[in-house]
CSV table of C-alpha atoms in Angstrom, one decimal:
chain,number,residue,atom,x,y,z
A,1,UNK,CA,101.2,84.3,112.1
A,2,UNK,CA,98.6,86.7,110.7
A,3,UNK,CA,99.8,89.8,108.9
A,4,UNK,CA,98.6,93.0,110.7
A,5,UNK,CA,96.4,95.5,109.0
A,6,UNK,CA,99.2,98.1,109.4
A,7,UNK,CA,101.7,96.0,107.4
A,8,UNK,CA,99.2,95.2,104.8
A,9,UNK,CA,98.4,98.8,104.2
A,10,UNK,CA,102.1,99.8,104.1
A,11,UNK,CA,103.0,96.9,101.7
A,12,UNK,CA,99.9,97.5,99.5
A,13,UNK,CA,100.5,101.2,99.3
A,14,UNK,CA,104.2,100.8,98.6
A,15,UNK,CA,103.4,98.3,95.8
A,16,UNK,CA,100.8,100.6,94.2
A,17,UNK,CA,103.2,103.6,94.3
A,18,UNK,CA,106.0,101.5,92.9
A,19,UNK,CA,103.7,100.4,90.0
A,20,UNK,CA,102.7,104.0,89.3
A,21,UNK,CA,106.4,105.1,89.4
A,22,UNK,CA,107.3,102.2,87.0
A,23,UNK,CA,104.5,103.2,84.6
A,24,UNK,CA,105.8,106.8,84.7
A,25,UNK,CA,109.3,105.6,83.9
A,26,UNK,CA,108.1,103.5,81.1
A,27,UNK,CA,106.1,106.3,79.6
A,28,UNK,CA,109.0,108.7,79.9
A,29,UNK,CA,111.4,106.2,78.3
A,30,UNK,CA,108.9,105.7,75.4
A,31,UNK,CA,108.8,109.5,74.9
A,32,UNK,CA,112.6,109.6,74.7
A,33,UNK,CA,113.3,110.6,78.3
A,34,UNK,CA,114.4,114.1,77.4
A,35,UNK,CA,112.5,117.4,77.4
A,36,UNK,CA,111.9,119.6,74.4
A,37,UNK,CA,113.4,123.0,74.1
A,38,UNK,CA,112.2,125.3,77.0
A,39,UNK,CA,109.4,127.7,76.5
A,40,UNK,CA,109.1,131.1,77.9
A,41,UNK,CA,105.9,130.9,80.0
A,42,UNK,CA,107.1,131.4,83.6
A,43,UNK,CA,110.6,130.0,83.1
A,44,UNK,CA,114.0,131.6,82.9
A,45,UNK,CA,116.2,130.8,79.8
A,46,UNK,CA,119.0,128.3,80.0
A,47,UNK,CA,122.1,129.8,81.6
A,48,UNK,CA,125.0,130.4,79.2
A,49,UNK,CA,128.4,129.0,80.0
A,50,UNK,CA,129.3,126.3,82.5
A,51,UNK,CA,131.9,125.2,85.0
A,52,UNK,CA,132.8,122.0,83.2
A,53,UNK,CA,130.9,119.9,85.7
A,54,UNK,CA,128.4,117.3,84.6
A,55,UNK,CA,125.1,118.9,83.6
A,56,UNK,CA,123.1,117.0,86.3
A,57,UNK,CA,122.5,117.5,90.0
A,58,UNK,CA,124.2,114.3,91.1
A,59,UNK,CA,121.5,113.3,93.5
A,60,UNK,CA,122.1,110.1,95.5
A,61,UNK,CA,119.0,108.3,94.0
A,62,UNK,CA,115.8,109.1,92.3
A,63,UNK,CA,113.6,110.7,95.0
A,64,UNK,CA,110.6,108.3,94.5
A,65,UNK,CA,112.9,105.4,95.2
A,66,UNK,CA,114.0,107.0,98.4
A,67,UNK,CA,110.4,107.5,99.6
A,68,UNK,CA,109.5,103.9,98.5
A,69,UNK,CA,112.6,102.6,100.3
A,70,UNK,CA,111.5,104.2,103.6
A,71,UNK,CA,108.0,102.9,103.2
A,72,UNK,CA,109.3,99.4,102.7
A,73,UNK,CA,111.6,99.8,105.7
A,74,UNK,CA,108.6,100.8,107.8
A,75,UNK,CA,106.7,97.8,106.7
A,76,UNK,CA,109.6,95.5,107.6
A,77,UNK,CA,109.9,97.1,111.0
A,78,UNK,CA,106.2,96.9,111.7
A,79,UNK,CA,106.4,93.1,110.8
A,80,UNK,CA,109.4,92.5,113.1
A,81,UNK,CA,108.8,94.9,116.0
A,82,UNK,CA,105.2,96.1,115.7
A,83,UNK,CA,104.3,99.2,117.6
A,84,UNK,CA,100.8,99.9,119.1
A,85,UNK,CA,98.3,101.7,116.8
A,86,UNK,CA,94.9,103.2,117.5
A,87,UNK,CA,93.0,100.3,116.0
A,88,UNK,CA,89.7,101.6,117.4
A,89,UNK,CA,90.0,104.8,115.4
A,90,UNK,CA,90.4,103.2,111.9
A,91,UNK,CA,88.0,105.5,110.1
A,92,UNK,CA,89.5,108.8,111.3
A,93,UNK,CA,92.9,107.4,110.3
A,94,UNK,CA,91.8,106.5,106.9
A,95,UNK,CA,90.1,109.8,106.4
A,96,UNK,CA,93.1,111.8,107.6
A,97,UNK,CA,95.5,109.7,105.5
A,98,UNK,CA,93.4,110.0,102.4
A,99,UNK,CA,93.2,113.8,102.8
A,100,UNK,CA,97.0,114.1,103.2
A,101,UNK,CA,97.7,111.8,100.2
A,102,UNK,CA,95.2,113.7,98.1
A,103,UNK,CA,96.8,117.0,98.9
A,104,UNK,CA,100.2,115.5,98.1
A,105,UNK,CA,99.1,114.2,94.7
A,106,UNK,CA,97.5,117.5,93.8
A,107,UNK,CA,100.8,119.3,94.7
A,108,UNK,CA,102.8,116.8,92.6
A,109,UNK,CA,100.5,117.3,89.7
A,110,UNK,CA,100.7,121.1,89.9
A,111,UNK,CA,104.5,121.0,90.1
A,112,UNK,CA,104.8,118.5,87.2
A,113,UNK,CA,102.5,120.6,85.1
A,114,UNK,CA,104.8,123.7,85.4
A,115,UNK,CA,107.8,121.6,84.5
A,116,UNK,CA,106.0,120.3,81.4
A,117,UNK,CA,104.9,123.8,80.4
A,118,UNK,CA,108.5,125.0,80.7
A,119,UNK,CA,109.7,122.1,78.6
A,120,UNK,CA,112.3,121.0,81.2
A,121,UNK,CA,113.2,117.6,82.5
A,122,UNK,CA,111.6,116.4,85.8
A,123,UNK,CA,114.0,113.7,87.0
A,124,UNK,CA,117.0,115.2,88.7
A,125,UNK,CA,119.2,112.7,86.9
A,126,UNK,CA,118.6,114.6,83.7
A,127,UNK,CA,119.7,118.2,82.8
A,128,UNK,CA,117.5,121.1,83.9
A,129,UNK,CA,116.9,123.2,80.8
A,130,UNK,CA,114.8,126.0,82.4
A,131,UNK,CA,114.4,127.6,85.8
A,132,UNK,CA,110.7,127.3,86.7
A,133,UNK,CA,109.6,130.1,89.1
A,134,UNK,CA,105.8,130.5,88.5
A,135,UNK,CA,102.6,128.7,89.6
A,136,UNK,CA,103.1,126.7,92.8
A,137,UNK,CA,106.8,127.4,92.6
A,138,UNK,CA,106.0,130.9,93.9
A,139,UNK,CA,105.0,129.3,97.2
A,140,UNK,CA,107.6,126.5,97.6
A,141,UNK,CA,110.8,125.6,95.7
A,142,UNK,CA,110.2,121.9,96.0
A,143,UNK,CA,106.5,121.1,95.5
A,144,UNK,CA,107.2,117.6,94.1
A,145,UNK,CA,109.1,116.5,97.2
A,146,UNK,CA,106.7,118.3,99.5
A,147,UNK,CA,103.8,116.5,97.8
A,148,UNK,CA,105.6,113.1,98.0
A,149,UNK,CA,106.1,113.7,101.7
A,150,UNK,CA,102.4,114.3,102.1
A,151,UNK,CA,101.6,111.1,100.2
A,152,UNK,CA,104.1,109.2,102.5
A,153,UNK,CA,102.6,110.7,105.6
A,154,UNK,CA,99.1,110.0,104.3
A,155,UNK,CA,99.9,106.3,103.9
A,156,UNK,CA,101.6,106.2,107.2
A,157,UNK,CA,98.7,107.8,109.1
A,158,UNK,CA,96.1,105.5,107.3
A,159,UNK,CA,98.2,102.5,108.3
A,160,UNK,CA,98.5,103.8,111.8
A,161,UNK,CA,102.2,103.0,111.6
A,162,UNK,CA,104.3,104.8,114.3
A,163,UNK,CA,107.4,103.4,112.6
A,164,UNK,CA,106.5,105.1,109.3
A,165,UNK,CA,105.6,108.3,111.0
A,166,UNK,CA,108.9,108.3,113.0
A,167,UNK,CA,111.0,107.5,109.9
A,168,UNK,CA,109.8,110.7,108.2
A,169,UNK,CA,112.6,112.5,110.2
A,170,UNK,CA,115.5,110.6,108.7
A,171,UNK,CA,113.6,110.5,105.4
A,172,UNK,CA,113.6,114.3,105.2
A,173,UNK,CA,117.2,114.4,106.2
A,174,UNK,CA,118.1,112.1,103.3
A,175,UNK,CA,116.0,114.2,100.9
A,176,UNK,CA,117.5,117.5,102.1
A,177,UNK,CA,121.1,116.3,102.1
A,178,UNK,CA,121.2,113.8,99.3
A,179,UNK,CA,118.7,115.5,96.8
A,180,UNK,CA,117.7,119.0,97.5
A,181,UNK,CA,121.0,120.5,98.6
A,182,UNK,CA,122.7,118.9,95.6
A,183,UNK,CA,120.0,120.2,93.2
A,184,UNK,CA,120.4,123.7,94.7
A,185,UNK,CA,124.2,123.7,94.2
A,186,UNK,CA,123.6,122.5,90.6
A,187,UNK,CA,121.0,125.1,89.8
A,188,UNK,CA,123.0,127.9,91.4
A,189,UNK,CA,126.0,126.8,89.3
A,190,UNK,CA,123.9,126.7,86.1
A,191,UNK,CA,121.6,129.7,86.5
A,192,UNK,CA,123.7,131.9,88.8
A,193,UNK,CA,122.1,135.1,90.0
A,194,UNK,CA,118.6,134.2,88.6
A,195,UNK,CA,118.5,131.1,90.9
A,196,UNK,CA,120.0,133.0,93.9
A,197,UNK,CA,117.3,135.7,93.5
A,198,UNK,CA,114.7,132.9,93.4
A,199,UNK,CA,116.1,131.3,96.5
A,200,UNK,CA,116.0,134.6,98.3
A,201,UNK,CA,112.3,135.1,97.8
A,202,UNK,CA,110.8,131.6,97.9
A,203,UNK,CA,111.3,129.1,100.8
A,204,UNK,CA,112.8,125.7,100.3
A,205,UNK,CA,109.7,123.9,101.7
A,206,UNK,CA,106.9,126.1,103.0
């Protein structure tokens, strides 16, 4: 049985993103995996004191793995129970998907740049050493996850996968409950009033 274009795009896109994530992990591991001391440009200093809890957010999994898992699940569902797609409108799908993914990658780059400038760790499995509140973080508290969602949607639209588009709802629930909410509790515990003030003036998403 021939593999559909939709499945090929989803599988290929998932593989490329997985390779990029693997390269990023390898580079980070080679650099020691830990951020340098925080700088003062746009970041609040490390909060003093602590509650005795582990100095990590305790997320359920690395967020990129969650996004990759949902893309892989969509590919499997499309292979087993394919849903109709607008095959006659391939070029508009490719164009719209590329635009969404490009916006997502730009947002991720902007957010990553501010973390690097502040000298804090990016993975939520490592301690946060500075509260970043400038740049794109003035517009959204989670540009990295928002950008990853746009990349996910871009690939889904380009593939014309109704399964992948529909799975964005449970995907966002998992990210909200298993990642973002845990990070927020951790940051509030660590940075106290500084983070609460930031939450009050900047939205979680958009």
